[in-house]
Coordinates of C-alpha atoms in Angstrom, one line a residue:
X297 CA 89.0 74.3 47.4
X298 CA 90.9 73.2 50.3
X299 CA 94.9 73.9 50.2
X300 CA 97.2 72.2 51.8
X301 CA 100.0 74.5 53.8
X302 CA 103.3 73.0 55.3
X303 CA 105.7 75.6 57.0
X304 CA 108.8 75.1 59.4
X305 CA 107.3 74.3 63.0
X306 CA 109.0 77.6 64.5
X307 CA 111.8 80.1 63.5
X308 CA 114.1 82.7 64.7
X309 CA 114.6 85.4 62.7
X310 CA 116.8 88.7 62.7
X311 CA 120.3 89.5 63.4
X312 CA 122.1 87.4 66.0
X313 CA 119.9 84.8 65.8
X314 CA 122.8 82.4 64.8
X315 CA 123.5 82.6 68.4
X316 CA 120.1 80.9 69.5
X317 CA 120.9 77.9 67.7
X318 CA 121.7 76.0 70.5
X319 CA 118.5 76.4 72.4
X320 CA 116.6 75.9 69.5
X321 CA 118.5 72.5 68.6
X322 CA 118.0 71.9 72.2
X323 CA 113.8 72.9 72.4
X324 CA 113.6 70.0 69.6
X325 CA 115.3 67.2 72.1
X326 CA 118.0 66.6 69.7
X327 CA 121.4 65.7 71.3
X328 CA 123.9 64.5 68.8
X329 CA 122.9 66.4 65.4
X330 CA 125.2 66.3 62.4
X331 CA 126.0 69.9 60.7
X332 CA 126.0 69.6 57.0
X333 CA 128.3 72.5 55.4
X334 CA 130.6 73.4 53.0
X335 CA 134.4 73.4 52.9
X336 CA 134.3 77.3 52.7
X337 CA 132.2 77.8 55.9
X338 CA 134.4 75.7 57.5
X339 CA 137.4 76.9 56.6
X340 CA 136.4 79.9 57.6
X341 CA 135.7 79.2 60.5
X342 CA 132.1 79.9 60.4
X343 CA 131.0 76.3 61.6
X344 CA 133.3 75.6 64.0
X345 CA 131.2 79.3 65.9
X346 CA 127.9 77.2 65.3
X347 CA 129.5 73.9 67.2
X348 CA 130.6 76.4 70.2
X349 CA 126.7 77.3 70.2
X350 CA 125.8 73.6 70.0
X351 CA 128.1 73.0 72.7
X352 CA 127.3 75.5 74.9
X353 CA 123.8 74.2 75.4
X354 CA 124.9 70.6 75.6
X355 CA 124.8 69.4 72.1
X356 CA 127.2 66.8 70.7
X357 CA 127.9 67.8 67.2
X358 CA 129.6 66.3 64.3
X359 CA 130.6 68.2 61.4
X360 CA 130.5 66.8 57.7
X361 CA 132.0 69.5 55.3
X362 CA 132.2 67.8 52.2
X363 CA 129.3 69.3 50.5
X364 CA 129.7 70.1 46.2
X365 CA 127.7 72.7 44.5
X366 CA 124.7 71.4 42.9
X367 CA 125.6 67.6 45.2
X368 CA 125.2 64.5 43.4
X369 CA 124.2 61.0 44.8
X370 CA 127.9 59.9 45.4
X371 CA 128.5 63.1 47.4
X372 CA 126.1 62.0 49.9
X373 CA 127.8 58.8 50.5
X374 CA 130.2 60.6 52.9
X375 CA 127.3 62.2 54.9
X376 CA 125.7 59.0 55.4
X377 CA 128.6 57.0 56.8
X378 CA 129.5 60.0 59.2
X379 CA 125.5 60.3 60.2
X380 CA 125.6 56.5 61.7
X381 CA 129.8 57.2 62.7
X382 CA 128.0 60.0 64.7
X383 CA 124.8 58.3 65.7
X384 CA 123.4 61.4 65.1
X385 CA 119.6 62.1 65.7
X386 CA 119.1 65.4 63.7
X387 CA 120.9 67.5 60.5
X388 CA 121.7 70.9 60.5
X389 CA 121.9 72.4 57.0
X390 CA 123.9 75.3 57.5
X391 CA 125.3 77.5 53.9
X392 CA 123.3 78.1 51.0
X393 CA 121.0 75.4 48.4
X394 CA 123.8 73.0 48.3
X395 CA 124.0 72.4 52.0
X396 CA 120.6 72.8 52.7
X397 CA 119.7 70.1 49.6
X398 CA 122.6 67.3 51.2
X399 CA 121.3 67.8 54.8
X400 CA 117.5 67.1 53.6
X401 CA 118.9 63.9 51.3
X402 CA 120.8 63.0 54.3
X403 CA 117.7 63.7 56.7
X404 CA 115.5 61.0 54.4
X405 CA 118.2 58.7 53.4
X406 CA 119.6 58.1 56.9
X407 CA 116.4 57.3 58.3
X408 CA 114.5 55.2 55.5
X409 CA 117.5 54.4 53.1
X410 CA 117.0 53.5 49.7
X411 CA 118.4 55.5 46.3
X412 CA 117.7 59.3 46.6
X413 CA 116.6 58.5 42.9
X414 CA 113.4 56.6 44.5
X415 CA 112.1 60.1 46.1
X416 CA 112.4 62.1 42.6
X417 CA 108.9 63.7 41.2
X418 CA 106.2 63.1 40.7
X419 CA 106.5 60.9 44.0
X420 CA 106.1 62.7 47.4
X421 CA 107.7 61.5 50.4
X422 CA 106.2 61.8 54.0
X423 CA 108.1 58.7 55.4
X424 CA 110.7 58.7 58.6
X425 CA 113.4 61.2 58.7
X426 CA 115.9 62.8 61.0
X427 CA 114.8 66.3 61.9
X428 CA 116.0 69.1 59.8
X429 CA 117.1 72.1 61.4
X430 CA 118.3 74.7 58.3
X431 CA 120.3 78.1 58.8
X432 CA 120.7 79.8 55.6
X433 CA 123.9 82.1 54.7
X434 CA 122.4 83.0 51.2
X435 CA 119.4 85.3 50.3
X436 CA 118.1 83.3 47.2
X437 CA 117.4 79.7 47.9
X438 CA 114.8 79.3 50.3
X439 CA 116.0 76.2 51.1
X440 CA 115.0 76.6 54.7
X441 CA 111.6 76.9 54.1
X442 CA 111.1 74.3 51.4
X443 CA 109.5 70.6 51.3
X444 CA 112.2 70.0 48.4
X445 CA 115.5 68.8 47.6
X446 CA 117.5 68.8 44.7
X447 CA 120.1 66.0 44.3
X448 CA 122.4 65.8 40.6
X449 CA 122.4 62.1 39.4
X450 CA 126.1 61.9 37.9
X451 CA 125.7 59.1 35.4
X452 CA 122.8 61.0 33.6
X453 CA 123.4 64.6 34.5
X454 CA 119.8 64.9 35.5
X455 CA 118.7 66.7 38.3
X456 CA 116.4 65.3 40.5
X457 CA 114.0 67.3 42.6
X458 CA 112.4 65.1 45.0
X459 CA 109.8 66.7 47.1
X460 CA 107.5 66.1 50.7
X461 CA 106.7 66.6 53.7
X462 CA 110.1 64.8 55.1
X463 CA 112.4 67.2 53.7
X464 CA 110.6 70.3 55.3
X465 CA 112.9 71.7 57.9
X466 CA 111.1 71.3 61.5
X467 CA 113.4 74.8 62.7
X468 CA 114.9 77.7 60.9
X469 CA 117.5 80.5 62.2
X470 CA 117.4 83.0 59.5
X471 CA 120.2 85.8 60.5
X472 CA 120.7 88.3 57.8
X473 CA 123.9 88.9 59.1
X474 CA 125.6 85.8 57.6
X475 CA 125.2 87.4 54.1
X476 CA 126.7 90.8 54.1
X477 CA 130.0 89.1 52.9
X478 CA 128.4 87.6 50.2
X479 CA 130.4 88.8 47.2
X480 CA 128.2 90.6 44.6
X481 CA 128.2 88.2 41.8
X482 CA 126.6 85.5 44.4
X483 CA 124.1 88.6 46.1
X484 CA 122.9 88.8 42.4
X485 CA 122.1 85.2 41.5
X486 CA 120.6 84.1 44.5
X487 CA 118.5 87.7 44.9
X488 CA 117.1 86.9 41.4
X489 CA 116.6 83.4 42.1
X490 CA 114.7 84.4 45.4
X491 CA 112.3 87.3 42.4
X492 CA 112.1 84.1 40.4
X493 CA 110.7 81.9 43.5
X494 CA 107.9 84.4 44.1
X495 CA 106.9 85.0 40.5
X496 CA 106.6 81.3 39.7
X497 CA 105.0 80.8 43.2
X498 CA 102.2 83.9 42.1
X499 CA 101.8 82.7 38.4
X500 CA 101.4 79.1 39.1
X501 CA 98.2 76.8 38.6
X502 CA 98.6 76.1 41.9
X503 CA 99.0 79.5 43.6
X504 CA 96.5 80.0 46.4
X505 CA 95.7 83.0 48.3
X506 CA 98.2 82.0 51.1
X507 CA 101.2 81.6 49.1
X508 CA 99.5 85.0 46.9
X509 CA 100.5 86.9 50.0
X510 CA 103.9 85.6 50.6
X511 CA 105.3 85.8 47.0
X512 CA 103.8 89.7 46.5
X513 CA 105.8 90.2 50.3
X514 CA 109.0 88.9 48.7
X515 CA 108.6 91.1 45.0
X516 CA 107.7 94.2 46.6
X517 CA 110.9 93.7 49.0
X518 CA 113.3 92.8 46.0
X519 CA 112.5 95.1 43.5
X520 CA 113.3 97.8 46.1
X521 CA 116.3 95.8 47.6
X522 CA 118.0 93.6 45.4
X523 CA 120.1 96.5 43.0
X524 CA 120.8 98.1 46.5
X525 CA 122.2 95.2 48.0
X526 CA 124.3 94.1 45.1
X527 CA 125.8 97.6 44.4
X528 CA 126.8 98.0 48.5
X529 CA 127.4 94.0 50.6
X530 CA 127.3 96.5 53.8
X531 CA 124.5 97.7 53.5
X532 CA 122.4 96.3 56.1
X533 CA 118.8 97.4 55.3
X534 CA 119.2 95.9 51.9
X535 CA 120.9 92.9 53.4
X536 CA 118.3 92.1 56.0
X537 CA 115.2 92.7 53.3
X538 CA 116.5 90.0 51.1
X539 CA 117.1 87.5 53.3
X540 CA 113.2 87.8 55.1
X541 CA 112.0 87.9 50.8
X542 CA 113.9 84.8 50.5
X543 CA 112.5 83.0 53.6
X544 CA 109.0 84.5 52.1
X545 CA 109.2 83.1 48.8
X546 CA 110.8 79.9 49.9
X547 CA 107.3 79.3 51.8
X548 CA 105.1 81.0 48.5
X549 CA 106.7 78.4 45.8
X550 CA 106.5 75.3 48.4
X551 CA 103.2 76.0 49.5
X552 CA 102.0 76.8 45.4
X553 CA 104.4 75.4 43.2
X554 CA 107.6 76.8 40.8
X555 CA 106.6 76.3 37.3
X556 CA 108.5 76.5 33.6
X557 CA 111.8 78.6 34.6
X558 CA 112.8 76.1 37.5
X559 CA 111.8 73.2 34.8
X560 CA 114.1 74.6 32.4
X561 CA 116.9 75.8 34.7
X562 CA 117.5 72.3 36.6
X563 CA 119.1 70.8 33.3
X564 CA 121.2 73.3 32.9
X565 CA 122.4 73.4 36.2
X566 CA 122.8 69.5 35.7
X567 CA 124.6 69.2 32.1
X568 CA 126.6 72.8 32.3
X569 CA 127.2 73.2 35.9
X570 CA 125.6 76.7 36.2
X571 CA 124.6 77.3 39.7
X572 CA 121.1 77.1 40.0
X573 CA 120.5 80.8 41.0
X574 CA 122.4 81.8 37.6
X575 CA 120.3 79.6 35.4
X576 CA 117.3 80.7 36.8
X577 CA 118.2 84.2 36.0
X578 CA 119.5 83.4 32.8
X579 CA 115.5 82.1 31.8
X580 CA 113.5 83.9 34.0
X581 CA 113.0 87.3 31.3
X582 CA 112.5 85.1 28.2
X583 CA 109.8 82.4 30.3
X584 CA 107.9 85.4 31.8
X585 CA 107.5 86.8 28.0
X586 CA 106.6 83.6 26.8
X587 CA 104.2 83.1 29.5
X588 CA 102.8 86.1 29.7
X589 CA 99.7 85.4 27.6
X590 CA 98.2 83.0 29.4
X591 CA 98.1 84.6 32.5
X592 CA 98.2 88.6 31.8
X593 CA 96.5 89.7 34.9
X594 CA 98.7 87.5 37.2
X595 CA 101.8 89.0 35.8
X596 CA 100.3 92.6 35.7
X597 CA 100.0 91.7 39.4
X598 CA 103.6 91.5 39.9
X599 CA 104.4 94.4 38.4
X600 CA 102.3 96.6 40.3
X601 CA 104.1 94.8 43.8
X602 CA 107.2 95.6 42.6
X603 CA 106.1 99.3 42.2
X604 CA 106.6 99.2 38.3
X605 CA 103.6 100.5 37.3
X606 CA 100.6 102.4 39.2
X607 CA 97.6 100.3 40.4
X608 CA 95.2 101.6 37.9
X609 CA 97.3 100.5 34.6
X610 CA 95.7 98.2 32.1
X611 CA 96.8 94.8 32.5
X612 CA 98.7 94.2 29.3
X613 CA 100.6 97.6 29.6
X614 CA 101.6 96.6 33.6
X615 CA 102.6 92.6 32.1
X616 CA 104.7 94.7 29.1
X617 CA 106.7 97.0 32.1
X618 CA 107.2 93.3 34.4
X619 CA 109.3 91.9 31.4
X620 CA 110.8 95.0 30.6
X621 CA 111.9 95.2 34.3
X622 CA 113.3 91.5 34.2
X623 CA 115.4 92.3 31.5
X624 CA 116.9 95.6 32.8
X625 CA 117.4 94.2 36.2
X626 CA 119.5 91.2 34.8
X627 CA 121.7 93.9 32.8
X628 CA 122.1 95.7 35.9
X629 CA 123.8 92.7 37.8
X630 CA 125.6 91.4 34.8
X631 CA 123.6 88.3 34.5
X632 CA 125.3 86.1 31.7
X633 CA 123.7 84.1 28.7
X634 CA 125.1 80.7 28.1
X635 CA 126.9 81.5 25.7
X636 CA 129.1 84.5 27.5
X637 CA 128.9 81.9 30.7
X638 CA 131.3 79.8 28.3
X639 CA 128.4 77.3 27.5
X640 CA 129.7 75.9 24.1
X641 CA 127.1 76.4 21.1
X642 CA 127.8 72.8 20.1
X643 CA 127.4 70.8 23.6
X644 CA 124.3 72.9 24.2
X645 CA 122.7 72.0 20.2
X646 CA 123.5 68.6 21.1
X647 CA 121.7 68.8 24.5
X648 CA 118.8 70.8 24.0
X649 CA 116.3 67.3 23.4
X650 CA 117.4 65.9 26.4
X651 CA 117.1 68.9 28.4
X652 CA 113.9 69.2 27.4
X653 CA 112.4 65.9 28.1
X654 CA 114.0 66.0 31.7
X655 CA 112.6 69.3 32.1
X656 CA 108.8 68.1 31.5
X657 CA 109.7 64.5 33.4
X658 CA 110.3 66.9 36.7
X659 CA 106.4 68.2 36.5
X660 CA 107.0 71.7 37.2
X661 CA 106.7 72.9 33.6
X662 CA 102.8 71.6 34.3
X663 CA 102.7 74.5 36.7
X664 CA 103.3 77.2 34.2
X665 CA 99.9 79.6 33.2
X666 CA 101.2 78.4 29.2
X667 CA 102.3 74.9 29.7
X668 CA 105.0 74.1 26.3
X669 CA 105.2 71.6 24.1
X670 CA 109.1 69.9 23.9
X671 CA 109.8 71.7 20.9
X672 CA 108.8 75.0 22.6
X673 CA 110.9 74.4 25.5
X674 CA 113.8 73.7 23.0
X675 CA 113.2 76.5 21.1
X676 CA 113.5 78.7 24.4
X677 CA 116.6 77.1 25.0
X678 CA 118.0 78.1 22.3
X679 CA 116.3 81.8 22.5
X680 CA 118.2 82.5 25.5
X681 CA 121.3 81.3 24.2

């Protein structure tokens, strides 16, 4: 079988890195790039550094800050007007998903045009585009290292995940450094969202030994990090082995695929407005049990990565200890249900068929080791209530 593998052209990775981004901005030949960020890294002062980089080695940049959690087609609009204002010939994604997702829409859109609704799955674009450069300031996303983005369409609340080769970043500068003030509630969501990446990228139907040895890298790390990093922001080791396990299951799940959780999660995320980290962590115990049949070995895989149970155990017993793990590590950083998130019982009743047919219509349910029926993804819905 042959597999197809699509990673970021070069990277710089480690602390200070941020302050190479100028060269490599300036290595790709672009001159007048737009940064793509959010009002927070802004504000803070944290993108106006990266512009001093920029213009240190000669680069022109423009700054578009008005980035939304989980963006939606109109928030775009913005992006795209300042992209031609600018004349720019590359995006920088710098900040977490959001960012990275409105930099790649912008990347394709600017370039080709069209509605970011024509790119959705089970299309895959590989079309023109402005070169992505992505600098990550979360440990969870893997945005960075990903030939996806995910764009909100705010008429039907559906979330759109539109994948190819155009919205793989060319150049990445991962610096741990930008996360250690992540605040702990953030450090949790994205860390578990980062576990569920590799899982979903090991487990998959389309798992191959190359993304095999990324997403066991990135468990391993996490299970030994994650708690650690979440209990102490300062701590450094923790800080910089979560945001390589990000980068490593970022380039696991978009060189395999992610499967039933990320199926389920983008609805939520669309209709509730649950970060996607959180939603992901909300499903990932109950979709692992529910999975676990179909794939025993796989999952008895992770669990002896994550150092949960000894090589020799039986398969079944190691599969038992993985779920058992998930649900003690989502107690340990206070991981909501919808319900205690403020979800109302009703509005989610009333939801729970349409969240299920957009969850198959995005494909990556087809992924999972048990592919559900509708009424089995409904039921888990309301399981995890």
């Amino acid at each position: 079988m042959v597999t197809d593998i699509a990673l970021p052209r070069f990277a710089r990775i480690g602390a200070g890195a941020i302050d190479e981004l100028g060269s490599v901005v300036a290595q790709l030949g672009i001159l007048r790039p737009m940064l793509v960020t959010d009002k927070y890294l802004s504000e803070t002062g944290q993108a106006e550094r990266l512009v001093k980089t920029l213009h240190a080695a000669g680069i022109e940049a423009a700054v578009f800050s008005e980035t939304v959690p989980d963006p939606t087609v109109a928030s775009l609009s913005g992006g795209l007007d300042l992209v031609k204002a600018h004349n720019a010939d590359g995006i920088i994604g710098f900040g977490g998903g959001s960012p990275m997702d409105t930099a790649k829409a912008l990347a394709v859109l600017s370039a080709n045009g069209g509605s970011i609704a024509s790119y959705k799955a089970p299309s895959s674009y590989t079309g023109p585009a402005l070169p992505i450069v992505a600098v990550p300031t979360t440990a969870g996303s893997g945005s960075e290292a990903t030939q996806f983005t995910v764009i909100t369409d705010g008429e039907t609340d559906e979330k759109m995940l539109c994948p190819g080769l155009s919205f793989l970043p060319i150049a990445i500068v991962v610096d741990f450094e930008l996360t250690v003030s992540m605040p702990a509630r953030l450090t949790a969501d994205t860390g578990v969202d980062a576990l569920t990446h590799a899982i979903e990228a090991y487990v998959s139907r389309r798992a191959s030994p190359f993304s095999d040895a990324l997403a066991l890298a990135a468990m391993r790390s996490i299970s030994q990090h994650l708690r650690r990093a979440y209990a102490d922001g300062a701590d450094r080791q923790a800080r910089e082995a979560m945001m390589l396990a990000s980068t490593q299951a970022g380039m696991a799940f978009s060189n395999s695929s992610v499967a039933l959780v990320h199926g389920m999660s983008r609805p939520i995320g669309g209709h509730f407005h649950v970060a996607h980290g959180l939603s992901n962590a909300m499903l990932l115990p109950a979709i692992t049990k529910f999975s676990i049949e179909s794939a025993v070995d796989r999952y008895a895989d992770c669990a002896k990565a994550m150092g949960l149970v000894a090589e020799s155990a039986a398969s079944a017993y190691a599969a038992g200890a993985l779920v058992a793990e998930l649900e003690q590590l989502c107690r340990d950083v206070e991981v909501p249900t919808p319900q205690s998130y403020g979800v109302d019982k009703d509005d989610w009743e009333a939801r729970l068929e349409l969240m299920a047919e957009q969850a198959l219509a995005s494909g990556s349910p087809g992924n999972n080791p048990r592919v559900p029926t509708k009424d089995e993804i409904v039921e888990l819905y309301r399981k995890i209530y």
